[in-house]
Coordinates of C-alpha atoms in Angstrom, one line a residue:
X1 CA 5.1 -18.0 -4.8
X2 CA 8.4 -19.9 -4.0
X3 CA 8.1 -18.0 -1.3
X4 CA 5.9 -20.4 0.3
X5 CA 8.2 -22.9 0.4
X6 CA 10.8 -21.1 2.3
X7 CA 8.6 -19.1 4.7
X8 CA 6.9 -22.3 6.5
X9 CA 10.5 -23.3 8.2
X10 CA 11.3 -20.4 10.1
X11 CA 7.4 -19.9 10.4
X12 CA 6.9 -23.2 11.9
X13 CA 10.2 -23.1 13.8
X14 CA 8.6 -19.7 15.6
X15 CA 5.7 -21.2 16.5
X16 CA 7.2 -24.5 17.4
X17 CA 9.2 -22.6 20.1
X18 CA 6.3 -20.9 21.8
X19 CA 4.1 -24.1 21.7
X20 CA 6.2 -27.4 22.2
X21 CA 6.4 -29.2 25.2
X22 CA 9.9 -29.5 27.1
X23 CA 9.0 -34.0 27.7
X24 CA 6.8 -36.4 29.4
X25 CA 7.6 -36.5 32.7
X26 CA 8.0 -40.3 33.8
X27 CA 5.1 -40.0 35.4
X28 CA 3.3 -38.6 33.1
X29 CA 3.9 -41.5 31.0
X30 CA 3.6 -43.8 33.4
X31 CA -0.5 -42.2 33.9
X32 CA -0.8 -43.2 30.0
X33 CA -3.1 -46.2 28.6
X34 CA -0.3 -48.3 27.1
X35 CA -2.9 -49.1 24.7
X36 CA -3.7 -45.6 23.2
X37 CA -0.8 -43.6 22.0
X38 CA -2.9 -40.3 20.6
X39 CA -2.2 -38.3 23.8
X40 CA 1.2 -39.0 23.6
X41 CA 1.4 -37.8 19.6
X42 CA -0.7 -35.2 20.5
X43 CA 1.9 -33.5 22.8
X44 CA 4.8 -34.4 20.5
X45 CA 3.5 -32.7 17.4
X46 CA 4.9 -29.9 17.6
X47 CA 8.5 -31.3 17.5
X48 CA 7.7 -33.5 14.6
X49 CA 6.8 -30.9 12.9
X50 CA 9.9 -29.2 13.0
X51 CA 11.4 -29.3 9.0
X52 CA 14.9 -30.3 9.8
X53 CA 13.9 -33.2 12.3
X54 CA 13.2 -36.4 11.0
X55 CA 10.2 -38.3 12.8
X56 CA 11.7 -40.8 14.5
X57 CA 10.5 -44.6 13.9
X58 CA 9.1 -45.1 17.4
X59 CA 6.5 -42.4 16.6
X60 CA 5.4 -43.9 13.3
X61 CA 4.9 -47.2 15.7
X62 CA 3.3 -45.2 17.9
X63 CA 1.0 -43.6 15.3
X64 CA 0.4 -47.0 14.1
X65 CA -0.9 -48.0 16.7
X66 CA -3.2 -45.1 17.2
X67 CA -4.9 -45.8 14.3
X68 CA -6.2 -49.0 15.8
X69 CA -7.2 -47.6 18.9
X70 CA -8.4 -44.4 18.4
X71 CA -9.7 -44.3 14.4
X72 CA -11.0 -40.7 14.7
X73 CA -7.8 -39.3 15.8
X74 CA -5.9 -37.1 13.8
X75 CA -2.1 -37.4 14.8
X76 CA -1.5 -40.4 13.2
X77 CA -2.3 -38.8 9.7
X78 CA -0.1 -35.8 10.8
X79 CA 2.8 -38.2 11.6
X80 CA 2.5 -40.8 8.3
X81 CA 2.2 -37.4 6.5
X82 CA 5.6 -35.8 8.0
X83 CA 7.3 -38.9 7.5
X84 CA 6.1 -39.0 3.7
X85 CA 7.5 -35.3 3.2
X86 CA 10.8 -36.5 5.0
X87 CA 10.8 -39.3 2.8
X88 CA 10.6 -37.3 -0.3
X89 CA 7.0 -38.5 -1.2
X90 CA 5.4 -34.9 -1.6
X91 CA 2.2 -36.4 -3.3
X92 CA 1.5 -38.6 -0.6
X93 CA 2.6 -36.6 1.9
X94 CA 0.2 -34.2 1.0
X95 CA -2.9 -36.8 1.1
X96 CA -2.4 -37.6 4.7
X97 CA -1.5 -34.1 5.9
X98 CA -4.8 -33.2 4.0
X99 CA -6.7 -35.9 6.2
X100 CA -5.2 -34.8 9.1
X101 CA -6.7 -31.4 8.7
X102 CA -10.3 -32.9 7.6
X103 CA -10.4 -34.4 10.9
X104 CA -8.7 -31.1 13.1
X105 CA -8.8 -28.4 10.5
X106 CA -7.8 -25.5 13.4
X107 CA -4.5 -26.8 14.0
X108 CA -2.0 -24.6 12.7
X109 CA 1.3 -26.6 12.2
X110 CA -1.0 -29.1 10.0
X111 CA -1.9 -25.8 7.6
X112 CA 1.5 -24.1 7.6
X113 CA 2.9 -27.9 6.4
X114 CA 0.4 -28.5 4.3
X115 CA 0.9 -24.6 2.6
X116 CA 4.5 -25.6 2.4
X117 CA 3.9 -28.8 0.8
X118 CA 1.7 -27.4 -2.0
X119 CA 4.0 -24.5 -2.1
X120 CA 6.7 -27.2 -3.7
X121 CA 4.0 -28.7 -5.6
X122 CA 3.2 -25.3 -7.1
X123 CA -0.4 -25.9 -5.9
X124 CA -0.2 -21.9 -5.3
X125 CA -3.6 -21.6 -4.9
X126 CA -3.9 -24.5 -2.6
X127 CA -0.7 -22.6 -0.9
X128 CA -2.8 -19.5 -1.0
X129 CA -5.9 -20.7 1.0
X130 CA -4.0 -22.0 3.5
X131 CA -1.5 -19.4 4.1
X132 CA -5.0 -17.3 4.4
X133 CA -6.4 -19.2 7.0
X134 CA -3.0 -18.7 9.5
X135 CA -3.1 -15.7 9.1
X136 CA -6.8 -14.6 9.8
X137 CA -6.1 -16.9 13.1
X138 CA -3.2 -16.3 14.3
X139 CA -2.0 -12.8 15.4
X140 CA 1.7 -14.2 16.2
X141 CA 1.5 -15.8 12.0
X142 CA 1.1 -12.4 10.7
X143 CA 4.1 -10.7 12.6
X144 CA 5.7 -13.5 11.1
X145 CA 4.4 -13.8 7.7
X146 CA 3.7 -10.4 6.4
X147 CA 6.8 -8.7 6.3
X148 CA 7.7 -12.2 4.5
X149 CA 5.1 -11.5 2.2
X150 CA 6.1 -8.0 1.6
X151 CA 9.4 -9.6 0.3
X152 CA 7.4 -11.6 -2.4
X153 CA 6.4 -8.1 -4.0
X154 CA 10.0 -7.7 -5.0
X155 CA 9.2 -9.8 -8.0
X156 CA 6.8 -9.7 -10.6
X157 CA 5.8 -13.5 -9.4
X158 CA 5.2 -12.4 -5.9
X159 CA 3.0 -9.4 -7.2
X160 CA 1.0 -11.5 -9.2
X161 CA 0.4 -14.0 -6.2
X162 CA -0.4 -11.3 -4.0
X163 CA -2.7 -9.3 -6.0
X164 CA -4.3 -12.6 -6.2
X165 CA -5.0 -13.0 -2.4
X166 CA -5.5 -9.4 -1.9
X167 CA -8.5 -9.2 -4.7
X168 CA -10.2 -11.8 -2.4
X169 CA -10.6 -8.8 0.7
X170 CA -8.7 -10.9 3.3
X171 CA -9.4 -10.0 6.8
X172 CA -5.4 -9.2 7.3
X173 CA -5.1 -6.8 4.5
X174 CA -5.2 -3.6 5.8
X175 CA -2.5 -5.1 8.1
X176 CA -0.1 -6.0 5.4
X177 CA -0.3 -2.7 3.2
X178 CA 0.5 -1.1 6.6
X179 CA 3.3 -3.4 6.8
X180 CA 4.5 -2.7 3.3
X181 CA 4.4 0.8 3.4
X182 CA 6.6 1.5 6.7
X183 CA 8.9 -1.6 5.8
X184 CA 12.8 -1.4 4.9
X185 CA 14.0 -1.5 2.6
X186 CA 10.8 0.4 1.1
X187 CA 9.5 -1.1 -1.9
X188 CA 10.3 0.8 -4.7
X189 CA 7.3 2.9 -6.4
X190 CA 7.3 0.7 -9.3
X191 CA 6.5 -2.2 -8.0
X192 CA 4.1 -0.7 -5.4
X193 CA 2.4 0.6 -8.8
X194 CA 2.7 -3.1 -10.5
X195 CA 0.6 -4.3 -7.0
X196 CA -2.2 -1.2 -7.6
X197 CA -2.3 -2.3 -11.8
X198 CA -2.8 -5.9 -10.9
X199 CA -5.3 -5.9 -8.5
X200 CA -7.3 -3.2 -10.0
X201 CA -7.9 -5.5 -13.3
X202 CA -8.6 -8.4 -11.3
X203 CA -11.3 -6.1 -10.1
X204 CA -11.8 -2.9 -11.7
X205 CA -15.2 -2.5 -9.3
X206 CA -12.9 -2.7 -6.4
X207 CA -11.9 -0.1 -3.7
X208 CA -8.1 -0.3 -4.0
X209 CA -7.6 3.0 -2.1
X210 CA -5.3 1.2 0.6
X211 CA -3.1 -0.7 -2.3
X212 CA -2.9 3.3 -3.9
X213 CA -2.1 4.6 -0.5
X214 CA 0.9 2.2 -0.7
X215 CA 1.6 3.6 -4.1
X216 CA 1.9 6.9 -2.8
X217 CA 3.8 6.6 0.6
X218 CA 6.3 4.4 -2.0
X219 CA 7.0 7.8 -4.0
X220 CA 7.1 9.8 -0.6
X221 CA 9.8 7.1 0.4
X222 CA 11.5 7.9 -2.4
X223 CA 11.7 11.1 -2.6
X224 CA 9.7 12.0 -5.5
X225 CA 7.0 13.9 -3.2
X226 CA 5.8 15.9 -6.2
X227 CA 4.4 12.8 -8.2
X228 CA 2.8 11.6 -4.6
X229 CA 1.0 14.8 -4.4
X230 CA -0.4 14.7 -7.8
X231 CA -1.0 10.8 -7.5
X232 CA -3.1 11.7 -3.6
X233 CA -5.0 14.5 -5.3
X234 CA -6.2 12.2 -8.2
X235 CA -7.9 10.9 -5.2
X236 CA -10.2 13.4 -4.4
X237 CA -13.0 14.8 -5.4
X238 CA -12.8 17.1 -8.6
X239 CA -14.1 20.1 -6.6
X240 CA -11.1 20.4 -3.8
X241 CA -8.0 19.4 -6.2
X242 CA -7.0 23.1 -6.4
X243 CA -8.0 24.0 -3.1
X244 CA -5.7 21.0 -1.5
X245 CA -3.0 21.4 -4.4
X246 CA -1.0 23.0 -1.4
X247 CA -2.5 22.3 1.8
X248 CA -4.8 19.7 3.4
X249 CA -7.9 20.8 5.0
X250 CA -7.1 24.1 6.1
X251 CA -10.4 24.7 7.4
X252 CA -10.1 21.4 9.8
X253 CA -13.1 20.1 8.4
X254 CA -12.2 16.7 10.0
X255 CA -12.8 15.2 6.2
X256 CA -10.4 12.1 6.2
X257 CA -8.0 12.6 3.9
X258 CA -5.7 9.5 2.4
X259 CA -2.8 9.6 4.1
X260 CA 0.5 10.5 4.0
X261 CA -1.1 14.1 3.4
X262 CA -3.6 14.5 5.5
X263 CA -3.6 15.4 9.5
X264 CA -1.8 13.7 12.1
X265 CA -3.2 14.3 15.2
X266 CA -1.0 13.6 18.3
X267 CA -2.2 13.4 21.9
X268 CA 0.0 12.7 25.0
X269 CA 0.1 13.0 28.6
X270 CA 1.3 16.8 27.7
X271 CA -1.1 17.9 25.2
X272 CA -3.3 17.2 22.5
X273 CA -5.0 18.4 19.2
X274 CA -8.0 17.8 17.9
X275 CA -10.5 18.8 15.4
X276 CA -13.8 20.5 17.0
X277 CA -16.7 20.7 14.7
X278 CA -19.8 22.2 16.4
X279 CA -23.8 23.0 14.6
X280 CA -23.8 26.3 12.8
X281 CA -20.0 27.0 13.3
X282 CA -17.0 27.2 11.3
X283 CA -14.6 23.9 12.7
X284 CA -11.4 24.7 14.2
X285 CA -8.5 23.0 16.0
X286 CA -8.6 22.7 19.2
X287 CA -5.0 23.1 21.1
X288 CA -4.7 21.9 25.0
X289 CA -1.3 21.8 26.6
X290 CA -0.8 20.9 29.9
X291 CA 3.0 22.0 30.1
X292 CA 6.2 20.3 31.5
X293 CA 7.4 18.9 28.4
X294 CA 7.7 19.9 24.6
X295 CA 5.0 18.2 22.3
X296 CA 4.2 18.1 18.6
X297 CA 0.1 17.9 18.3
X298 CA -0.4 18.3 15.1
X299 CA 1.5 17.6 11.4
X300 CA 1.1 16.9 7.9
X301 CA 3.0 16.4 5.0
X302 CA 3.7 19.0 2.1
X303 CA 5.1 19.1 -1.3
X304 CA 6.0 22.8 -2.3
X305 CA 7.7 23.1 -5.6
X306 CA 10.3 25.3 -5.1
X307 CA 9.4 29.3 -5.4
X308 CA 7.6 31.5 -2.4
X309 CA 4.2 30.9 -0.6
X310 CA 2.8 32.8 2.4
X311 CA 1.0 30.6 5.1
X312 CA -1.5 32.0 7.5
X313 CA -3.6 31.2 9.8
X314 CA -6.3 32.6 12.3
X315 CA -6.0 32.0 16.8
X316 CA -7.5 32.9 19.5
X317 CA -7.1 31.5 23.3
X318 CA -9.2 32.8 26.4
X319 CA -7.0 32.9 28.5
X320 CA -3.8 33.4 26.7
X321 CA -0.2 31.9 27.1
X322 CA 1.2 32.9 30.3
X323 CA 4.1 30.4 30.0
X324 CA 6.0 28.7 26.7
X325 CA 5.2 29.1 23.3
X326 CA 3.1 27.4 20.8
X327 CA 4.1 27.9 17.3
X328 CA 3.6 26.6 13.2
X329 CA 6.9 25.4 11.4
X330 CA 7.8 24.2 7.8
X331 CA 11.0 22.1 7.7
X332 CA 12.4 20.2 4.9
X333 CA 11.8 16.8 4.8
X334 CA 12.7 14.5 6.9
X335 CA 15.1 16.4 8.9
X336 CA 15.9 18.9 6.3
X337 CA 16.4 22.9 7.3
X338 CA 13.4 25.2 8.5
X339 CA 11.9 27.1 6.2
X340 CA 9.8 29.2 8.2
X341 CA 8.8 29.6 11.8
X342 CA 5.3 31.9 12.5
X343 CA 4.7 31.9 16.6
X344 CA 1.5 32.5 18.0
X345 CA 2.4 35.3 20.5
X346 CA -0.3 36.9 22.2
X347 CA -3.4 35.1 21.3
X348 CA -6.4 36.9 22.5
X349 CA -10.2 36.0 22.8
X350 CA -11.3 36.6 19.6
X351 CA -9.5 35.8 16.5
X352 CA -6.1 37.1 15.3
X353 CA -4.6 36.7 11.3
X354 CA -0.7 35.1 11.6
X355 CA 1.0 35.1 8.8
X356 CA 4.7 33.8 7.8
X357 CA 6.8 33.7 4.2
X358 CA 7.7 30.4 2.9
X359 CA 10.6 30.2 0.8
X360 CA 11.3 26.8 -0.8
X361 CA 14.6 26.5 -2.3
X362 CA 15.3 25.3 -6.1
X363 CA 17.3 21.9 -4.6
X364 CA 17.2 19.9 -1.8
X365 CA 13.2 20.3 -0.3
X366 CA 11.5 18.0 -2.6
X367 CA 9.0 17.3 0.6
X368 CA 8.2 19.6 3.7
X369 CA 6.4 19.1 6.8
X370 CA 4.2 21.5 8.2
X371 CA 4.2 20.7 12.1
X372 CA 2.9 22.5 15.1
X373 CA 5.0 22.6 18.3
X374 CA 3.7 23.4 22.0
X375 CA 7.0 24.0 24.2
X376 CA 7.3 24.4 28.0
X377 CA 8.1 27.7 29.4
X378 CA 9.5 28.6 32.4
X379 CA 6.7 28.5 34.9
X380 CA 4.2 25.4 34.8
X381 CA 1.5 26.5 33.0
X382 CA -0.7 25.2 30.4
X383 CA -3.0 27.1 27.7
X384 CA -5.3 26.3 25.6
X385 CA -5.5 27.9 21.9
X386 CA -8.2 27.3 18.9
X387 CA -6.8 27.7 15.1
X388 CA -9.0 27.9 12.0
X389 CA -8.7 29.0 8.8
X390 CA -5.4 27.9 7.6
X391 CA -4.4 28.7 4.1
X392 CA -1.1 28.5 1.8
X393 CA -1.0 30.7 -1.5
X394 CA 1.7 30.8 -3.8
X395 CA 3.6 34.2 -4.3

């Protein structure tokens, strides 16, 4: 939770550049009621705010005086409370910065101070709530703050802080696990597990699939895609573990599957893929290239132990593939070596079987992706094809 402390200067120094005013103009100030100083405090805030400036003693005058004229007005609380903090006076500091924010609770300088004062006060929870509200109102806070907060995780502290503000369903947190899991460095599958433990006995009632789904994508990170694959299937329902042990919804059922092994499903200005479920009909994919560039519709993620398995699959296409080629390949992950390449040449109106030998080797392809690929050809021409029933058994 130190974290908290640190995170509100270059937090407050981003949003300090994107909100604070380049002067008064003299006229400008010459359009001012000597008598009431708020407007002017108002526009200066954001530079007193800044950590590393002091607030100068004209604008505690100035805020002095505002307090007299204008008792309902905020600044002045804001100011006496900045100049507390630079003064060293934490306790205080936080008192006026707290009154501040009774009277204009939606500013957001007033809450990322007041989370960084209570941050060195270790009031974490205070820190918490506050931190919580910038970031459900503030779109430009959290592509600051959460890959900060990802940081935290990198300690047991920070874990337990989290799993905290995570148990409370913030509006953010599918944003931040998606954060997490495509940060670097990745965070390392232990303490992606320590993150799942926590929160899960701070509320064992609790649907925790996104803080697993971190868990998971942490293990495919680092390389161990054999415990990932065991750890996604303990996901599932008893009945399709061994049915998925290999392959992800070969029947394109269009059941969302936790990622990182489920479907990816691409569409560009070239192509797309989709899943096509109709009334009294087995589902299928649904293939549509348009030609003049190569695509890749359609992916997923595999973990083959290494041995032999045969992939196969059924297509069709009504009017066939004049031009190009559409094809299923298995590659080591990430860029590792193909393993296999099955082309669908030829497809015809009614369904065809394809079939191709996968041979995993004993080192070196802990993880595999299964990708389609749509290329160009040499006439511009598009086709449309339809797969179903895809299957991988081991030989």
């Amino acid at each position: 939770m130190a974290v908290l402390v640190t995170l509100a200067s270059p937090l407050l120094l981003y949003l300090i550049i994107r909100t604070a005013v380049i002067g008064l103009s003299s006229a400008t100030a010459a359009s001012l009621p000597p008598q009431d100083y708020t407007p002017v405090l108002r526009q200066l805030l954001p530079r007193v705010a800044d950590p590393r400036v002091p607030v100068p003693k004209r604008l505690t005058t100035m805020a002095g005086a505002s307090v007299s004229d204008n008792p309902l007005a905020y600044e002045p609380f804001f100011v006496f409370g900045k100049k507390a903090s630079d003064d060293g006076d934490l306790k205080r500091a936080i008192l006026l910065m707290e009154e501040s924010r009774r009277r204009r609770p939606n500013l957001l300088i007033t809450r990322l101070l007041l989370m960084s004062y209570y941050g060195a006060a270790k009031r974490y929870p205070d820190a918490l709530r506050e931190m919580d509200y910038t970031l459900r109102s503030s779109e430009d806070v959290r592509r600051v703050v959460l890959p900060e907060l990802v940081k935290t995780m990198r300690t047991p502290e920070g874990r337990r802080a989290v799993a905290e503000v995570l148990v409370g369903r913030p509006v953010w947190r599918e944003e931040f696990i998606n954060t997490a899991a495509h940060g670097q460095p990745a965070l390392r599958p232990e303490q992606a597990r320590d993150l799942l433990d926590r929160v899960q006995a701070l509320r064992p009632r609790g649907d925790w699939s996104l803080e697993r789904g971190l868990y998971i994508q942490s293990l495919v990170s680092a390389g161990r895609a054999g415990e990932a694959r065991s750890a996604w299937l303990d996901t599932l329902p008893q009945a399709e573990r061994l049915r998925y042990r290999f392959l992800s919804d070969g029947d394109f059922t269009g059941r969302l599957s936790p990622q990182p092994f489920g479907w990816v499903l691409r569409e560009s200005d070239a192509g797309r893929a989709e899943i096509i479920r109709s009334g009294g009909r087995d589902a299928y994919l649904e293939v549509t290239y348009f030609g003049g560039k190569n695509i890749e519709p359609a992916e997923q993620m595999l973990a083959l132990s290494p041995g032999t398995y045969q992939l196969s699959f059924l297509a069709k296409s009504g009017e066939g593939v004049k031009s190009g080629n559409i094809y299923w390949a298995i590659s080591c992950a990430s860029e590792g070596p193909e393993l296999v390449r099955i082309r669908i040449v030829d497809p015809q109106p009614a369904y065809r079987r394809y079939q191709g030998e996968v041979r995993v080797p004993a080192s070196g392809c802990l993880g595999q992706r299964l990708r389609l690929f749509a290329e160009a050809g040499d006439m511009a021409s598009g086709f449309d094809v339809q797969i179903a029933k895809m299957q991988m058994v081991r030989r």
